[in-house]
């Protein structure tokens, strides 16, 4: 159709401008193409993908592109991209926190920071002393919130990380059982009454032992999915882990310096030189610009 041809022509010309180092005209055409695609209900999935890659390679992706109708999966990918390029917003954070699929370091950071807070909160609630029953109920509720809060993250991670999550929550239940058993018994309680109090404390602790056992059993099942040779390292890595989030490295979005100009000058003298075409392909491949690399690979096949 005419619309499809116009879309593809715009992107092709924008790519040629990029290859020529004319970023101003490239950006102008990509902006036009983005407006065209967002207003056209017939924009296809492959067209959205090539537009996304074009905008990403050009360093033009921004928070305003989150509103484009190009599907939730691409919106999530964009949120992660914005986080890693120093353009995080409450919207990108909310999108990543709500996603139960792996989306790179920013996704891990958001979920683990949340779990670390929940873990710290439940651990800080001491239930010995005044208002012990009320605080005990708060501790149980906080531990349930931690367990519930892990569900989404567990869906998106690999067995070794699932092992760490199950193990840490299992140990939190074990710690609660131990703290129950360490409940101080008032002075003067002795004989049969003392035995009854001890039995009551033990009965209170046992269900949390059982819950800890379930979580630790799950941890063992996840560890069993990992290569035997890697298990000691993973066990060591998660020995004292409490959901510490990774540091997200942000990268700067600087325009690519026009370093391939000498290659273009050579190609202008001999448009069919496969060596120059191969060098240009490799140049863009090494920069992660697969679209531009594919263009020169295509030209090599034609020659």
mmCIF file of C-alpha atoms in Angstrom:
data_model
loop_
_atom_site.group_PDB
_atom_site.id
_atom_site.type_symbol
_atom_site.label_atom_id
_atom_site.label_comp_id
_atom_site.label_asym_id
_atom_site.label_seq_id
_atom_site.Cartn_x
_atom_site.Cartn_y
_atom_site.Cartn_z
ATOM 1 C CA UNK A 1 0.000 0.000 0.000
ATOM 2 C CA UNK A 2 0.995 3.660 -0.365
ATOM 3 C CA UNK A 3 1.098 4.121 3.429
ATOM 4 C CA UNK A 4 3.446 1.168 3.854
ATOM 5 C CA UNK A 5 5.703 2.387 1.036
ATOM 6 C CA UNK A 6 5.849 5.915 2.512
ATOM 7 C CA UNK A 7 6.720 4.512 5.964
ATOM 8 C CA UNK A 8 9.517 2.334 4.596
ATOM 9 C CA UNK A 9 10.834 5.077 2.314
ATOM 10 C CA UNK A 10 11.000 7.557 5.200
ATOM 11 C CA UNK A 11 12.967 5.112 7.344
ATOM 12 C CA UNK A 12 15.299 4.187 4.506
ATOM 13 C CA UNK A 13 16.076 7.826 3.723
ATOM 14 C CA UNK A 14 16.542 8.534 7.462
ATOM 15 C CA UNK A 15 19.034 5.664 7.581
ATOM 16 C CA UNK A 16 20.922 7.069 4.577
ATOM 17 C CA UNK A 17 21.079 10.461 6.300
ATOM 18 C CA UNK A 18 22.485 8.704 9.384
ATOM 19 C CA UNK A 19 25.128 6.914 7.339
ATOM 20 C CA UNK A 20 26.035 10.264 5.765
ATOM 21 C CA UNK A 21 26.381 11.843 9.231
ATOM 22 C CA UNK A 22 23.459 14.246 8.590
ATOM 23 C CA UNK A 23 21.768 13.850 11.975
ATOM 24 C CA UNK A 24 19.560 16.908 11.610
ATOM 25 C CA UNK A 25 17.709 15.538 8.597
ATOM 26 C CA UNK A 26 17.717 12.023 10.069
ATOM 27 C CA UNK A 27 15.986 13.299 13.219
ATOM 28 C CA UNK A 28 13.479 15.320 11.179
ATOM 29 C CA UNK A 29 12.452 12.265 9.154
ATOM 30 C CA UNK A 30 12.271 9.982 12.180
ATOM 31 C CA UNK A 31 9.994 12.490 13.926
ATOM 32 C CA UNK A 32 7.717 12.582 10.862
ATOM 33 C CA UNK A 33 7.669 8.783 10.676
ATOM 34 C CA UNK A 34 6.817 8.486 14.385
ATOM 35 C CA UNK A 35 3.839 10.838 13.993
ATOM 36 C CA UNK A 36 2.721 8.978 10.888
ATOM 37 C CA UNK A 37 2.928 5.541 12.605
ATOM 38 C CA UNK A 38 1.093 6.672 15.760
ATOM 39 C CA UNK A 39 -1.809 8.080 13.724
ATOM 40 C CA UNK A 40 -2.061 5.069 11.418
ATOM 41 C CA UNK A 41 -4.013 2.175 13.026
ATOM 42 C CA UNK A 42 -2.610 -0.175 10.364
ATOM 43 C CA UNK A 43 1.010 0.227 11.516
ATOM 44 C CA UNK A 44 2.277 -3.351 11.766
ATOM 45 C CA UNK A 45 4.337 -5.006 14.501
ATOM 46 C CA UNK A 46 7.478 -5.250 12.295
ATOM 47 C CA UNK A 47 7.111 -1.551 11.425
ATOM 48 C CA UNK A 48 6.898 -0.591 15.108
ATOM 49 C CA UNK A 49 10.004 -2.675 15.805
ATOM 50 C CA UNK A 50 12.112 -1.096 13.036
ATOM 51 C CA UNK A 51 10.934 2.364 14.149
ATOM 52 C CA UNK A 52 11.903 1.560 17.753
ATOM 53 C CA UNK A 53 15.370 0.402 16.660
ATOM 54 C CA UNK A 54 15.801 3.475 14.459
ATOM 55 C CA UNK A 55 14.897 5.847 17.311
ATOM 56 C CA UNK A 56 17.079 3.902 19.763
ATOM 57 C CA UNK A 57 20.129 3.899 17.478
ATOM 58 C CA UNK A 58 19.630 7.630 16.887
ATOM 59 C CA UNK A 59 19.473 8.287 20.656
ATOM 60 C CA UNK A 60 16.042 9.885 20.256
ATOM 61 C CA UNK A 61 13.968 7.669 22.545
ATOM 62 C CA UNK A 62 12.451 9.667 25.393
ATOM 63 C CA UNK A 63 9.686 9.497 27.981
ATOM 64 C CA UNK A 64 7.164 10.905 25.535
ATOM 65 C CA UNK A 65 7.543 7.737 23.445
ATOM 66 C CA UNK A 66 6.031 5.719 26.313
ATOM 67 C CA UNK A 67 2.642 6.989 25.112
ATOM 68 C CA UNK A 68 3.012 5.494 21.612
ATOM 69 C CA UNK A 69 0.578 2.661 20.800
ATOM 70 C CA UNK A 70 3.359 0.145 20.046
ATOM 71 C CA UNK A 71 2.472 -2.522 22.585
ATOM 72 C CA UNK A 72 3.229 -3.180 26.236
ATOM 73 C CA UNK A 73 6.337 -5.311 25.656
ATOM 74 C CA UNK A 74 8.029 -2.497 23.727
ATOM 75 C CA UNK A 75 6.896 0.072 26.290
ATOM 76 C CA UNK A 76 8.586 -2.000 29.022
ATOM 77 C CA UNK A 77 11.749 -2.320 26.937
ATOM 78 C CA UNK A 78 11.717 1.456 26.487
ATOM 79 C CA UNK A 79 11.268 2.015 30.249
ATOM 80 C CA UNK A 80 14.365 -0.101 30.896
ATOM 81 C CA UNK A 81 16.291 1.757 28.179
ATOM 82 C CA UNK A 82 15.367 5.123 29.713
ATOM 83 C CA UNK A 83 16.442 3.951 33.171
ATOM 84 C CA UNK A 84 19.879 2.869 31.914
ATOM 85 C CA UNK A 85 20.451 6.147 30.085
ATOM 86 C CA UNK A 86 19.841 8.376 33.105
ATOM 87 C CA UNK A 87 16.275 9.357 32.208
ATOM 88 C CA UNK A 88 14.354 7.489 34.921
ATOM 89 C CA UNK A 89 10.958 8.894 35.975
ATOM 90 C CA UNK A 90 8.191 7.733 38.343
ATOM 91 C CA UNK A 91 6.447 6.323 35.240
ATOM 92 C CA UNK A 92 9.412 4.182 34.165
ATOM 93 C CA UNK A 93 9.822 2.962 37.763
ATOM 94 C CA UNK A 94 6.116 2.034 38.001
ATOM 95 C CA UNK A 95 6.250 0.168 34.682
ATOM 96 C CA UNK A 96 9.260 -1.898 35.748
ATOM 97 C CA UNK A 97 7.850 -2.641 39.220
ATOM 98 C CA UNK A 98 4.619 -3.885 37.637
ATOM 99 C CA UNK A 99 6.341 -6.168 35.122
ATOM 100 C CA UNK A 100 6.873 -9.848 35.965
ATOM 101 C CA UNK A 101 9.299 -10.503 33.092
ATOM 102 C CA UNK A 102 13.059 -9.942 33.136
ATOM 103 C CA UNK A 103 13.950 -6.526 31.698
ATOM 104 C CA UNK A 104 17.604 -6.051 32.570
ATOM 105 C CA UNK A 105 19.433 -4.421 35.480
ATOM 106 C CA UNK A 106 16.891 -1.594 36.179
ATOM 107 C CA UNK A 107 14.094 -4.175 36.507
ATOM 108 C CA UNK A 108 16.133 -6.220 39.007
ATOM 109 C CA UNK A 109 17.050 -3.068 40.913
ATOM 110 C CA UNK A 110 13.417 -1.933 41.306
ATOM 111 C CA UNK A 111 12.112 -5.333 42.435
ATOM 112 C CA UNK A 112 15.022 -6.121 44.750
ATOM 113 C CA UNK A 113 14.916 -2.676 46.380
ATOM 114 C CA UNK A 114 11.242 -3.316 47.135
ATOM 115 C CA UNK A 115 11.982 -6.779 48.563
ATOM 116 C CA UNK A 116 14.927 -5.439 50.594
ATOM 117 C CA UNK A 117 12.604 -2.847 52.190
ATOM 118 C CA UNK A 118 9.964 -5.489 52.987
ATOM 119 C CA UNK A 119 12.623 -7.796 54.466
ATOM 120 C CA UNK A 120 14.087 -5.017 56.592
ATOM 121 C CA UNK A 121 10.627 -3.957 57.799
ATOM 122 C CA UNK A 122 9.581 -7.430 58.968
ATOM 123 C CA UNK A 123 12.936 -8.040 60.645
ATOM 124 C CA UNK A 124 12.743 -4.757 62.591
ATOM 125 C CA UNK A 125 9.455 -5.634 64.336
ATOM 126 C CA UNK A 126 10.338 -7.017 67.749
ATOM 127 C CA UNK A 127 7.430 -8.594 69.618
ATOM 128 C CA UNK A 128 8.952 -9.087 73.072
ATOM 129 C CA UNK A 129 7.886 -6.713 75.836
ATOM 130 C CA UNK A 130 4.944 -4.300 75.760
ATOM 131 C CA UNK A 131 2.129 -4.786 73.185
ATOM 132 C CA UNK A 132 3.724 -8.115 72.330
ATOM 133 C CA UNK A 133 0.592 -9.687 70.795
ATOM 134 C CA UNK A 134 -0.125 -6.713 68.557
ATOM 135 C CA UNK A 135 3.502 -6.492 67.436
ATOM 136 C CA UNK A 136 3.640 -10.247 66.885
ATOM 137 C CA UNK A 137 0.655 -9.953 64.513
ATOM 138 C CA UNK A 138 2.379 -7.035 62.734
ATOM 139 C CA UNK A 139 5.524 -9.155 62.293
ATOM 140 C CA UNK A 140 3.543 -12.033 60.778
ATOM 141 C CA UNK A 141 1.722 -9.631 58.452
ATOM 142 C CA UNK A 142 5.001 -8.019 57.376
ATOM 143 C CA UNK A 143 6.509 -11.444 56.647
ATOM 144 C CA UNK A 144 3.429 -12.378 54.592
ATOM 145 C CA UNK A 145 3.880 -9.124 52.646
ATOM 146 C CA UNK A 146 7.484 -10.107 51.892
ATOM 147 C CA UNK A 147 6.410 -13.550 50.675
ATOM 148 C CA UNK A 148 3.605 -12.068 48.560
ATOM 149 C CA UNK A 149 5.898 -9.323 47.256
ATOM 150 C CA UNK A 150 8.313 -11.899 45.842
ATOM 151 C CA UNK A 151 5.750 -13.566 43.536
ATOM 152 C CA UNK A 152 6.151 -11.230 40.557
ATOM 153 C CA UNK A 153 9.951 -11.187 40.742
ATOM 154 C CA UNK A 154 10.141 -14.987 40.986
ATOM 155 C CA UNK A 155 8.259 -15.294 37.673
ATOM 156 C CA UNK A 156 10.950 -13.383 35.796
ATOM 157 C CA UNK A 157 14.244 -14.708 37.177
ATOM 158 C CA UNK A 158 16.532 -17.677 36.549
ATOM 159 C CA UNK A 159 16.819 -20.701 38.922
ATOM 160 C CA UNK A 160 19.955 -19.375 40.664
ATOM 161 C CA UNK A 161 18.189 -16.115 41.630
ATOM 162 C CA UNK A 162 15.001 -17.996 42.549
ATOM 163 C CA UNK A 163 17.168 -20.091 44.866
ATOM 164 C CA UNK A 164 18.355 -16.898 46.575
ATOM 165 C CA UNK A 165 14.804 -15.534 46.988
ATOM 166 C CA UNK A 166 13.317 -18.789 48.333
ATOM 167 C CA UNK A 167 16.285 -19.289 50.682
ATOM 168 C CA UNK A 168 16.199 -15.754 52.104
ATOM 169 C CA UNK A 169 12.447 -15.870 52.772
ATOM 170 C CA UNK A 170 12.762 -19.389 54.245
ATOM 171 C CA UNK A 171 15.438 -18.101 56.611
ATOM 172 C CA UNK A 172 13.209 -15.162 57.584
ATOM 173 C CA UNK A 173 10.563 -17.684 58.722
ATOM 174 C CA UNK A 174 13.249 -19.667 60.599
ATOM 175 C CA UNK A 175 14.403 -16.487 62.339
ATOM 176 C CA UNK A 176 10.825 -15.759 63.417
ATOM 177 C CA UNK A 177 10.517 -19.272 64.884
ATOM 178 C CA UNK A 178 13.800 -18.800 66.772
ATOM 179 C CA UNK A 179 12.660 -15.433 68.153
ATOM 180 C CA UNK A 180 9.404 -17.014 69.361
ATOM 181 C CA UNK A 181 11.411 -19.691 71.179
ATOM 182 C CA UNK A 182 13.518 -17.007 72.824
ATOM 183 C CA UNK A 183 10.437 -15.350 74.341
ATOM 184 C CA UNK A 184 11.354 -14.494 77.951
ATOM 185 C CA UNK A 185 9.349 -16.355 80.595
ATOM 186 C CA UNK A 186 8.432 -14.223 83.633
ATOM 187 C CA UNK A 187 10.212 -14.930 86.887
ATOM 188 C CA UNK A 188 8.278 -17.054 89.342
ATOM 189 C CA UNK A 189 6.737 -19.287 86.665
ATOM 190 C CA UNK A 190 7.785 -22.830 87.556
ATOM 191 C CA UNK A 191 6.712 -26.411 87.827
ATOM 192 C CA UNK A 192 3.750 -27.559 85.729
ATOM 193 C CA UNK A 193 2.872 -24.005 84.684
ATOM 194 C CA UNK A 194 6.414 -23.497 83.338
ATOM 195 C CA UNK A 195 6.115 -26.663 81.247
ATOM 196 C CA UNK A 196 2.765 -25.478 79.891
ATOM 197 C CA UNK A 197 4.232 -22.078 78.925
ATOM 198 C CA UNK A 198 7.200 -23.760 77.205
ATOM 199 C CA UNK A 199 4.841 -26.087 75.310
ATOM 200 C CA UNK A 200 2.691 -23.120 74.264
ATOM 201 C CA UNK A 201 5.773 -21.254 72.990
ATOM 202 C CA UNK A 202 6.866 -24.350 71.054
ATOM 203 C CA UNK A 203 3.396 -24.794 69.530
ATOM 204 C CA UNK A 204 3.479 -21.156 68.408
ATOM 205 C CA UNK A 205 6.899 -21.580 66.765
ATOM 206 C CA UNK A 206 6.251 -24.875 64.940
ATOM 207 C CA UNK A 207 4.015 -23.558 62.105
ATOM 208 C CA UNK A 208 6.757 -21.111 61.142
ATOM 209 C CA UNK A 209 9.294 -23.964 61.079
ATOM 210 C CA UNK A 210 6.947 -25.712 58.650
ATOM 211 C CA UNK A 211 6.619 -22.622 56.453
ATOM 212 C CA UNK A 212 10.399 -22.162 56.490
ATOM 213 C CA UNK A 213 10.726 -25.785 55.403
ATOM 214 C CA UNK A 214 8.446 -25.188 52.398
ATOM 215 C CA UNK A 215 10.441 -22.174 51.232
ATOM 216 C CA UNK A 216 13.790 -23.919 51.747
ATOM 217 C CA UNK A 217 12.506 -26.995 49.899
ATOM 218 C CA UNK A 218 11.681 -24.736 46.966
ATOM 219 C CA UNK A 219 15.176 -23.235 47.214
ATOM 220 C CA UNK A 220 16.679 -26.724 47.002
ATOM 221 C CA UNK A 221 14.566 -27.540 43.946
ATOM 222 C CA UNK A 222 15.836 -24.409 42.177
ATOM 223 C CA UNK A 223 19.462 -25.139 43.078
ATOM 224 C CA UNK A 224 19.031 -28.637 41.623
ATOM 225 C CA UNK A 225 18.334 -27.013 38.220
ATOM 226 C CA UNK A 226 21.794 -25.406 38.214
ATOM 227 C CA UNK A 227 24.961 -27.109 36.924
ATOM 228 C CA UNK A 228 26.544 -29.116 39.755
ATOM 229 C CA UNK A 229 29.879 -27.316 39.322
ATOM 230 C CA UNK A 230 28.208 -23.911 39.833
ATOM 231 C CA UNK A 231 26.274 -24.786 42.999
ATOM 232 C CA UNK A 232 28.994 -24.034 45.603
ATOM 233 C CA UNK A 233 29.535 -20.569 44.124
ATOM 234 C CA UNK A 234 25.786 -19.842 44.113
ATOM 235 C CA UNK A 235 25.374 -21.099 47.690
ATOM 236 C CA UNK A 236 28.242 -18.831 48.751
ATOM 237 C CA UNK A 237 26.803 -15.869 46.821
ATOM 238 C CA UNK A 238 23.435 -16.121 48.603
ATOM 239 C CA UNK A 239 24.742 -17.218 52.042
ATOM 240 C CA UNK A 240 23.913 -13.890 53.735
ATOM 241 C CA UNK A 241 21.912 -12.220 50.943
ATOM 242 C CA UNK A 242 18.990 -9.974 51.898
ATOM 243 C CA UNK A 243 17.863 -8.784 48.437
ATOM 244 C CA UNK A 244 20.631 -6.212 47.969
ATOM 245 C CA UNK A 245 19.853 -4.636 44.573
ATOM 246 C CA UNK A 246 22.563 -4.351 41.912
ATOM 247 C CA UNK A 247 23.986 -0.961 41.016
ATOM 248 C CA UNK A 248 22.560 0.160 37.673
ATOM 249 C CA UNK A 249 25.267 1.562 35.430
ATOM 250 C CA UNK A 250 23.941 4.475 33.384
ATOM 251 C CA UNK A 251 25.376 5.226 29.971
ATOM 252 C CA UNK A 252 25.620 8.630 28.345
ATOM 253 C CA UNK A 253 23.740 9.325 25.148
ATOM 254 C CA UNK A 254 26.320 11.196 23.126
ATOM 255 C CA UNK A 255 25.849 11.547 19.360
ATOM 256 C CA UNK A 256 28.105 9.111 17.506
ATOM 257 C CA UNK A 257 31.166 10.939 16.149
ATOM 258 C CA UNK A 258 31.281 10.754 12.356
ATOM 259 C CA UNK A 259 34.361 8.515 12.306
ATOM 260 C CA UNK A 260 33.389 6.461 9.241
ATOM 261 C CA UNK A 261 33.628 9.410 6.819
ATOM 262 C CA UNK A 262 36.917 8.143 5.256
ATOM 263 C CA UNK A 263 35.220 4.814 4.493
ATOM 264 C CA UNK A 264 32.327 6.628 2.790
ATOM 265 C CA UNK A 265 34.803 8.664 0.747
ATOM 266 C CA UNK A 266 36.418 5.417 -0.393
ATOM 267 C CA UNK A 267 33.008 3.932 -1.213
ATOM 268 C CA UNK A 268 32.112 7.011 -3.265
ATOM 269 C CA UNK A 269 35.171 6.392 -5.434
ATOM 270 C CA UNK A 270 34.314 2.703 -5.801
ATOM 271 C CA UNK A 271 30.677 1.903 -4.833
ATOM 272 C CA UNK A 272 31.209 -1.810 -5.526
ATOM 273 C CA UNK A 273 34.275 -2.330 -3.329
ATOM 274 C CA UNK A 274 33.330 -5.291 -1.097
ATOM 275 C CA UNK A 275 36.248 -4.654 1.273
ATOM 276 C CA UNK A 276 34.972 -1.151 2.064
ATOM 277 C CA UNK A 277 31.405 -2.435 2.381
ATOM 278 C CA UNK A 278 32.637 -5.127 4.798
ATOM 279 C CA UNK A 279 34.534 -2.535 6.882
ATOM 280 C CA UNK A 280 31.430 -0.368 7.110
ATOM 281 C CA UNK A 281 29.316 -3.387 8.057
ATOM 282 C CA UNK A 282 31.785 -4.363 10.791
ATOM 283 C CA UNK A 283 31.996 -0.760 12.040
ATOM 284 C CA UNK A 284 28.249 -0.543 12.629
ATOM 285 C CA UNK A 285 28.057 -4.125 13.922
ATOM 286 C CA UNK A 286 30.640 -3.299 16.608
ATOM 287 C CA UNK A 287 28.534 -0.294 17.680
ATOM 288 C CA UNK A 288 25.432 -2.489 18.075
ATOM 289 C CA UNK A 289 23.690 -0.769 15.138
ATOM 290 C CA UNK A 290 22.351 -3.895 13.480
ATOM 291 C CA UNK A 291 20.129 -2.000 11.014
ATOM 292 C CA UNK A 292 23.043 -0.121 9.457
ATOM 293 C CA UNK A 293 25.225 -3.246 9.458
ATOM 294 C CA UNK A 294 22.434 -5.162 7.662
ATOM 295 C CA UNK A 295 22.220 -2.427 5.016
ATOM 296 C CA UNK A 296 25.891 -2.844 4.078
ATOM 297 C CA UNK A 297 25.640 -6.627 4.285
ATOM 298 C CA UNK A 298 22.754 -6.432 1.827
ATOM 299 C CA UNK A 299 24.843 -4.319 -0.536
ATOM 300 C CA UNK A 300 27.691 -6.842 -0.324
ATOM 301 C CA UNK A 301 25.353 -9.620 -1.433
ATOM 302 C CA UNK A 302 24.207 -7.571 -4.419
ATOM 303 C CA UNK A 303 27.736 -6.872 -5.631
#
